[in-house]
Tab-separated table of C-alpha atoms in Angstrom:
chain	number	residue	atom	x	y	z
Q	1	MET	CA	0.000	0.000	0.000
Q	2	SER	CA	3.063	2.249	0.125
Q	3	GLN	CA	5.070	3.747	-2.735
Q	4	SER	CA	6.520	0.315	-3.568
Q	5	ALA	CA	3.062	-1.057	-4.350
Q	6	PHE	CA	2.701	1.520	-7.098
Q	7	ASP	CA	6.246	0.944	-8.356
Q	8	ARG	CA	5.593	-2.765	-8.957
Q	9	LEU	CA	2.918	-2.051	-11.540
Q	10	GLY	CA	3.771	-2.527	-15.191
Q	11	PRO	CA	2.249	-0.442	-17.996
Q	12	ALA	CA	-0.669	-1.869	-19.930
Q	13	PHE	CA	0.404	0.021	-23.032
Q	14	PRO	CA	3.559	1.977	-23.886
Q	15	GLN	CA	3.621	5.000	-21.560
Q	16	ARG	CA	0.148	4.171	-20.285
Q	17	ALA	CA	-0.700	2.432	-17.019
Q	18	PRO	CA	-3.879	0.548	-16.120
Q	19	TRP	CA	-6.880	2.677	-15.148
Q	20	GLY	CA	-6.169	4.396	-11.849
Q	21	THR	CA	-2.767	2.795	-11.267
Q	22	ALA	CA	-0.061	4.943	-12.857
Q	23	THR	CA	3.299	4.286	-11.202
Q	24	LYS	CA	4.519	7.868	-11.486
Q	25	LEU	CA	2.262	10.694	-10.456
Q	26	ARG	CA	1.575	13.474	-12.889
Q	27	ALA	CA	2.624	16.938	-11.794
Q	28	TRP	CA	-0.882	17.944	-10.738
Q	29	GLN	CA	-1.396	14.701	-8.805
Q	30	GLN	CA	1.851	15.195	-6.902
Q	31	GLU	CA	0.993	18.825	-6.187
Q	32	ALA	CA	-2.482	17.877	-4.949
Q	33	LEU	CA	-1.050	15.038	-2.845
Q	34	ASP	CA	1.547	17.330	-1.272
Q	35	LEU	CA	-1.185	19.847	-0.462
Q	36	TYR	CA	-3.393	17.148	1.036
Q	37	LEU	CA	-0.638	15.676	3.202
Q	38	ALA	CA	0.466	19.119	4.360
Q	39	ARG	CA	-3.041	20.141	5.404
Q	40	SER	CA	-4.270	16.739	6.658
Q	41	PRO	CA	-7.864	17.919	6.222
Q	42	ARG	CA	-10.903	15.982	7.283
Q	43	ASP	CA	-12.705	17.069	4.098
Q	44	PHE	CA	-10.993	17.694	0.759
Q	45	LEU	CA	-12.634	18.404	-2.614
Q	46	ALA	CA	-10.476	17.815	-5.697
Q	47	VAL	CA	-11.799	19.038	-9.040
Q	48	ALA	CA	-9.936	17.594	-12.022
Q	49	THR	CA	-11.037	17.451	-15.631
Q	50	PRO	CA	-12.232	14.024	-16.868
Q	51	GLY	CA	-9.321	11.814	-17.877
Q	52	ALA	CA	-6.789	13.697	-15.756
Q	53	GLY	CA	-6.310	10.839	-13.290
Q	54	LYS	CA	-8.501	11.442	-10.245
Q	55	THR	CA	-8.517	7.727	-9.432
Q	56	THR	CA	-4.737	7.487	-9.280
Q	57	PHE	CA	-4.595	10.545	-7.025
Q	58	ALA	CA	-7.269	9.187	-4.677
Q	59	LEU	CA	-5.664	5.746	-4.433
Q	60	ARG	CA	-2.320	7.328	-3.599
Q	61	VAL	CA	-3.997	9.306	-0.812
Q	62	ALA	CA	-5.618	6.102	0.449
Q	63	SER	CA	-2.291	4.269	0.306
Q	64	GLU	CA	-0.520	6.999	2.260
Q	65	LEU	CA	-3.204	7.136	4.957
Q	66	LEU	CA	-3.339	3.353	5.346
Q	67	HIS	CA	0.447	3.108	5.494
Q	68	ALA	CA	0.608	5.852	8.146
Q	69	ARG	CA	-2.240	4.143	10.062
Q	70	VAL	CA	-4.292	7.316	9.950
Q	71	VAL	CA	-7.142	5.139	8.696
Q	72	ARG	CA	-7.835	1.409	8.849
Q	73	ARG	CA	-10.649	1.187	6.322
Q	74	VAL	CA	-11.423	2.694	2.911
Q	75	ILE	CA	-14.902	3.168	1.466
Q	76	VAL	CA	-15.253	4.225	-2.174
Q	77	VAL	CA	-18.657	5.489	-3.284
Q	78	ALA	CA	-19.223	5.599	-7.057
Q	79	PRO	CA	-22.233	6.520	-9.212
Q	80	THR	CA	-22.684	3.135	-10.943
Q	81	GLU	CA	-22.166	-0.594	-10.432
Q	82	HIS	CA	-19.635	-0.664	-13.264
Q	83	LEU	CA	-17.541	2.101	-11.733
Q	84	LYS	CA	-17.476	0.563	-8.267
Q	85	VAL	CA	-16.050	-2.657	-9.749
Q	86	GLN	CA	-13.546	-0.600	-11.735
Q	87	TRP	CA	-12.465	1.105	-8.516
Q	88	ALA	CA	-12.040	-2.248	-6.766
Q	89	ASP	CA	-9.934	-3.587	-9.641
Q	90	ALA	CA	-7.736	-0.482	-9.714
Q	91	ALA	CA	-7.290	-0.516	-5.935
Q	92	ALA	CA	-6.304	-4.198	-5.979
Q	93	LYS	CA	-3.447	-3.378	-8.357
Q	94	VAL	CA	-1.899	-1.120	-5.701
Q	95	GLY	CA	-2.461	-3.504	-2.813
Q	96	ILE	CA	-5.730	-2.085	-1.487
Q	97	GLN	CA	-8.458	-4.725	-1.384
Q	98	LEU	CA	-11.988	-3.342	-1.720
Q	99	ASP	CA	-15.074	-5.534	-1.644
Q	100	PRO	CA	-17.388	-4.503	-4.514
Q	101	GLY	CA	-20.154	-6.706	-3.169
Q	102	LEU	CA	-19.918	-9.345	-5.883
Q	103	GLY	CA	-19.555	-12.221	-3.447
Q	104	GLY	CA	-16.604	-14.575	-3.082
Q	105	ARG	CA	-13.205	-14.179	-4.647
Q	106	LYS	CA	-13.355	-12.116	-7.838
Q	107	ARG	CA	-10.700	-11.012	-10.315
Q	108	GLY	CA	-7.796	-11.959	-8.087
Q	109	ARG	CA	-8.956	-9.877	-5.147
Q	110	SER	CA	-8.204	-11.076	-1.638
Q	111	ARG	CA	-10.823	-12.151	0.880
Q	112	GLN	CA	-9.073	-9.927	3.420
Q	113	TYR	CA	-10.586	-6.589	2.512
Q	114	ASP	CA	-9.379	-3.112	3.428
Q	115	GLY	CA	-12.823	-1.707	2.755
Q	116	VAL	CA	-15.672	-1.640	0.269
Q	117	ALA	CA	-16.697	-0.099	-3.043
Q	118	VAL	CA	-20.376	0.812	-3.207
Q	119	THR	CA	-22.773	2.968	-5.217
Q	120	TYR	CA	-24.611	6.014	-3.884
Q	121	ALA	CA	-27.828	4.016	-4.136
Q	122	GLY	CA	-26.171	1.233	-2.143
Q	123	VAL	CA	-25.250	3.675	0.613
Q	124	ALA	CA	-28.837	4.919	0.769
Q	125	ALA	CA	-30.026	1.321	1.154
Q	126	ALA	CA	-27.683	0.520	4.064
Q	127	MET	CA	-27.031	3.766	5.920
Q	128	LEU	CA	-26.781	2.203	9.370
Q	129	ALA	CA	-24.159	-0.319	8.235
Q	130	TYR	CA	-21.876	2.388	6.848
Q	131	GLN	CA	-22.499	4.666	9.808
Q	132	THR	CA	-21.475	1.832	12.130
Q	133	MET	CA	-18.357	1.064	10.093
Q	134	THR	CA	-17.147	4.658	10.106
Q	135	ALA	CA	-17.969	5.047	13.800
Q	136	ASN	CA	-16.046	1.908	14.810
Q	137	PHE	CA	-13.038	2.157	12.479
Q	138	GLU	CA	-10.860	5.032	11.349
Q	139	THR	CA	-12.113	5.324	7.782
Q	140	LEU	CA	-11.298	7.210	4.595
Q	141	VAL	CA	-14.395	7.768	2.463
Q	142	ILE	CA	-13.763	8.553	-1.210
Q	143	LEU	CA	-16.826	10.094	-2.849
Q	144	ASP	CA	-16.286	9.732	-6.595
Q	145	GLU	CA	-18.187	12.167	-8.830
Q	146	VAL	CA	-19.575	13.625	-5.631
Q	147	HIS	CA	-22.013	15.880	-7.505
Q	148	HIS	CA	-24.156	12.743	-7.928
Q	149	ALA	CA	-24.901	12.963	-4.215
Q	150	GLY	CA	-27.138	15.879	-5.177
Q	151	ASP	CA	-29.096	13.900	-7.781
Q	152	ALA	CA	-31.684	12.971	-5.167
Q	153	LEU	CA	-32.397	14.368	-1.726
Q	154	ALA	CA	-32.298	10.849	-0.278
Q	155	TRP	CA	-28.767	10.294	-1.596
Q	156	GLY	CA	-27.472	13.483	-0.010
Q	157	ASP	CA	-29.089	12.601	3.297
Q	158	ALA	CA	-27.642	9.085	3.091
Q	159	VAL	CA	-24.119	10.384	2.461
Q	160	ARG	CA	-24.347	12.791	5.390
Q	161	ASP	CA	-25.818	10.277	7.841
Q	162	SER	CA	-23.595	7.381	6.768
Q	163	PHE	CA	-20.271	9.206	6.802
Q	164	GLN	CA	-20.653	11.901	9.437
Q	165	TYR	CA	-18.201	10.018	11.687
Q	166	ALA	CA	-15.611	9.287	8.988
Q	167	THR	CA	-12.017	10.142	9.858
Q	168	ARG	CA	-11.321	11.537	6.384
Q	169	ARG	CA	-13.538	12.347	3.405
Q	170	LEU	CA	-12.010	12.832	-0.047
Q	171	MET	CA	-14.421	14.136	-2.668
Q	172	LEU	CA	-13.761	13.975	-6.410
Q	173	THR	CA	-15.509	15.601	-9.348
Q	174	GLY	CA	-14.773	16.649	-12.895
Q	175	THR	CA	-16.412	20.052	-12.706
Q	176	PRO	CA	-17.480	22.617	-10.101
Q	177	PHE	CA	-21.170	22.441	-9.281
Q	178	ARG	CA	-23.937	24.559	-7.813
Q	179	SER	CA	-25.901	23.783	-4.670
Q	180	ASP	CA	-29.307	24.017	-6.420
Q	181	GLU	CA	-31.963	22.563	-4.116
Q	182	ASN	CA	-29.898	19.664	-2.759
Q	183	PRO	CA	-26.620	20.880	-1.244
Q	184	ILE	CA	-24.081	18.087	-0.943
Q	185	PRO	CA	-22.831	17.211	2.546
Q	186	PHE	CA	-19.219	17.999	3.486
Q	187	VAL	CA	-18.839	20.424	0.538
Q	188	THR	CA	-18.101	24.101	1.161
Q	189	TYR	CA	-20.098	26.555	-0.952
Q	190	VAL	CA	-19.319	30.155	-1.839
Q	191	GLU	CA	-21.416	32.777	-3.588
Q	192	GLY	CA	-20.947	32.843	-7.354
Q	193	SER	CA	-21.003	35.852	-9.672
Q	194	GLY	CA	-24.743	35.476	-10.194
Q	195	GLY	CA	-25.522	35.115	-6.510
Q	196	GLU	CA	-25.856	31.333	-6.684
Q	197	LYS	CA	-23.979	29.003	-4.347
Q	198	VAL	CA	-21.032	27.263	-6.037
Q	199	SER	CA	-18.808	24.537	-4.633
Q	200	ARG	CA	-15.358	25.608	-3.461
Q	201	ALA	CA	-12.586	23.187	-4.358
Q	202	ASP	CA	-9.464	22.620	-2.286
Q	203	TYR	CA	-7.563	21.778	-5.465
Q	204	THR	CA	-8.531	22.388	-9.097
Q	205	TYR	CA	-6.981	21.029	-12.277
Q	206	GLY	CA	-8.965	22.249	-15.261
Q	207	TYR	CA	-9.213	21.310	-18.910
Q	208	ALA	CA	-6.925	24.163	-19.996
Q	209	GLU	CA	-4.156	22.974	-17.670
Q	210	ALA	CA	-4.627	19.346	-18.739
Q	211	LEU	CA	-4.465	20.385	-22.392
Q	212	ARG	CA	-1.300	22.374	-21.740
Q	213	ASP	CA	0.288	19.376	-20.012
Q	214	HIS	CA	-0.774	16.999	-22.826
Q	215	VAL	CA	-2.803	14.985	-20.315
Q	216	VAL	CA	-5.936	15.233	-22.465
Q	217	ARG	CA	-6.499	15.846	-26.153
Q	218	PRO	CA	-8.102	18.898	-27.728
Q	219	VAL	CA	-11.755	18.289	-28.575
Q	220	VAL	CA	-13.438	19.865	-31.589
Q	221	PHE	CA	-17.231	20.047	-31.600
Q	222	MET	CA	-18.775	20.451	-35.035
Q	223	ASN	CA	-21.944	22.539	-35.274
Q	224	TYR	CA	-24.555	21.575	-37.828
Q	225	GLY	CA	-27.989	22.955	-38.585
Q	226	GLY	CA	-30.402	22.689	-41.460
Q	227	PRO	CA	-34.102	22.508	-42.304
Q	228	MET	CA	-36.204	19.592	-41.067
Q	229	ARG	CA	-39.545	18.341	-42.347
Q	230	TRP	CA	-41.720	15.664	-40.762
Q	231	ARG	CA	-45.297	14.547	-40.335
Q	232	THR	CA	-47.036	14.400	-36.996
Q	233	LYS	CA	-49.174	11.474	-35.861
Q	234	SER	CA	-52.229	13.379	-37.036
Q	235	GLY	CA	-50.741	13.715	-40.533
Q	236	ASP	CA	-49.812	17.397	-40.380
Q	237	GLU	CA	-46.574	18.356	-42.116
Q	238	MET	CA	-44.170	20.328	-39.937
Q	239	ALA	CA	-41.015	22.234	-40.801
Q	240	ALA	CA	-38.289	23.764	-38.643
Q	241	ASN	CA	-34.708	24.912	-38.941
Q	242	LEU	CA	-32.255	23.456	-36.444
Q	243	GLY	CA	-30.367	26.175	-34.650
Q	244	GLU	CA	-33.295	28.572	-34.548
Q	245	LEU	CA	-35.319	29.329	-31.436
Q	246	LEU	CA	-38.099	26.730	-31.260
Q	247	THR	CA	-40.689	25.670	-28.742
Q	248	LYS	CA	-39.780	22.693	-26.591
Q	249	ASP	CA	-42.170	20.330	-28.395
Q	250	VAL	CA	-41.166	21.430	-31.897
Q	251	SER	CA	-37.484	21.279	-30.987
Q	252	ALA	CA	-37.869	17.719	-29.684
Q	253	GLN	CA	-39.681	16.620	-32.854
Q	254	ALA	CA	-37.110	18.319	-35.085
Q	255	TRP	CA	-34.199	16.634	-33.323
Q	256	ARG	CA	-35.966	13.284	-33.388
Q	257	THR	CA	-36.244	13.684	-37.164
Q	258	ALA	CA	-32.645	14.840	-37.518
Q	259	LEU	CA	-31.199	11.999	-35.445
Q	260	ASP	CA	-33.173	9.261	-37.189
Q	261	PRO	CA	-30.508	6.852	-38.530
Q	262	LYS	CA	-32.635	6.325	-41.648
Q	263	GLY	CA	-32.881	10.043	-42.374
Q	264	GLU	CA	-30.762	12.118	-44.739
Q	265	TRP	CA	-29.552	14.633	-42.151
Q	266	ILE	CA	-27.541	12.322	-39.904
Q	267	SER	CA	-25.951	10.647	-42.914
Q	268	ALA	CA	-24.860	14.032	-44.282
Q	269	VAL	CA	-23.494	15.080	-40.889
Q	270	LEU	CA	-21.494	11.876	-40.464
Q	271	ARG	CA	-20.105	12.226	-43.985
Q	272	ALA	CA	-19.044	15.828	-43.286
Q	273	ALA	CA	-17.523	14.810	-39.951
Q	274	ASP	CA	-15.515	12.045	-41.627
Q	275	GLN	CA	-14.202	14.554	-44.152
Q	276	ARG	CA	-13.227	16.934	-41.353
Q	277	LEU	CA	-11.492	14.117	-39.469
Q	278	GLY	CA	-9.482	13.310	-42.580
Q	279	GLU	CA	-8.277	16.915	-42.686
Q	280	VAL	CA	-7.315	16.847	-39.004
Q	281	ARG	CA	-5.369	13.610	-39.477
Q	282	ARG	CA	-3.016	15.348	-41.885
Q	283	HIS	CA	-1.568	17.052	-38.812
Q	284	VAL	CA	-2.616	14.605	-36.062
Q	285	PRO	CA	-2.390	11.102	-37.567
Q	286	ASP	CA	-3.984	9.348	-34.581
Q	287	ALA	CA	-6.929	11.736	-34.198
Q	288	GLY	CA	-10.249	9.982	-33.666
Q	289	GLY	CA	-13.945	10.683	-33.888
Q	290	LEU	CA	-16.705	10.085	-31.356
Q	291	VAL	CA	-20.416	9.790	-32.103
Q	292	ILE	CA	-22.758	9.731	-29.098
Q	293	ALA	CA	-26.157	8.146	-29.644
Q	294	THR	CA	-29.319	8.410	-27.572
Q	295	ASN	CA	-29.649	4.636	-27.214
Q	296	GLN	CA	-28.002	1.344	-28.168
Q	297	THR	CA	-30.206	0.791	-31.217
Q	298	ASN	CA	-29.226	4.139	-32.712
Q	299	ALA	CA	-25.576	3.545	-31.824
Q	300	ARG	CA	-25.523	0.344	-33.860
Q	301	ALA	CA	-27.400	2.042	-36.702
Q	302	TYR	CA	-24.952	4.969	-36.771
Q	303	ALA	CA	-22.097	2.466	-36.870
Q	304	ARG	CA	-23.589	0.897	-39.998
Q	305	VAL	CA	-23.916	4.335	-41.612
Q	306	LEU	CA	-20.303	5.147	-40.758
Q	307	GLU	CA	-19.123	1.833	-42.161
Q	308	SER	CA	-20.914	2.548	-45.433
Q	309	ILE	CA	-19.247	5.983	-45.586
Q	310	THR	CA	-15.703	5.087	-44.533
Q	311	GLY	CA	-15.438	1.438	-45.517
Q	312	GLU	CA	-14.209	0.704	-41.990
Q	313	LYS	CA	-16.160	-0.872	-39.156
Q	314	PRO	CA	-16.188	1.503	-36.157
Q	315	THR	CA	-15.967	0.357	-32.559
Q	316	VAL	CA	-19.328	0.423	-30.789
Q	317	VAL	CA	-19.258	0.998	-27.024
Q	318	LEU	CA	-22.501	0.314	-25.167
Q	319	SER	CA	-23.480	0.961	-21.567
């Protein structure tokens, strides 16, 4: 669980370590770790742009605290079942055994656990159990994508009640967030420029800094508009121009027409995007494209359209 545990890890790809287990900290991770260890805060909110390496930073903090016997248990709270398992796998690679609640021995993890990985919904379903654990053992609670604790009032209440006795609480998010109607426990809020309450981070590593450090890639969003025509269920013909100010209902119908895999608009957009990607690859040979669909059926349909345009079968990622 100390530095040596990280040093024993081999890269999965050239110059790239497994998710959450980089052997050498990036500059921002080291800076954030130094700040954390110097302050030894009970609550710490780290804001780092997606892909920057929040998991690696958090696991290093956990390793340091376990090694120094500041804490004896680690609880990781993640938004989804998939992510909690991913956390457990990443932690196991650095010698921290987290039980993701799958039962038995899974993926090489030990039966002797240092803690658990659970979802926010799972915390809400077993508040007393987590409250008892944090009251009886010195515990580090890592709240991943902590803004999800504000998705439902019950989740925020569960986080507060379950972890009010925790020795340390490390909160992670990819972007600052507002309090809205459900302020998140253990987060400090300050007044924003518009008078709203905005979270105050203890350490921030934004997209601009990550881009400067070559931690993330530049992202180009292409804007497309155009006229749409469709028939309603009653047989009326409707027309609208994407990009113009429309009512909510008309806008929804127009976008439904535009995003139909069988329609002309999405095919034209994908063809234009492929052409643009070809231009970018003259300067960045390994540049890639990403198409986000509203559901799995459309994702597969878009993949077929792309294959017909490019002659190459794209990778389809479903969740």
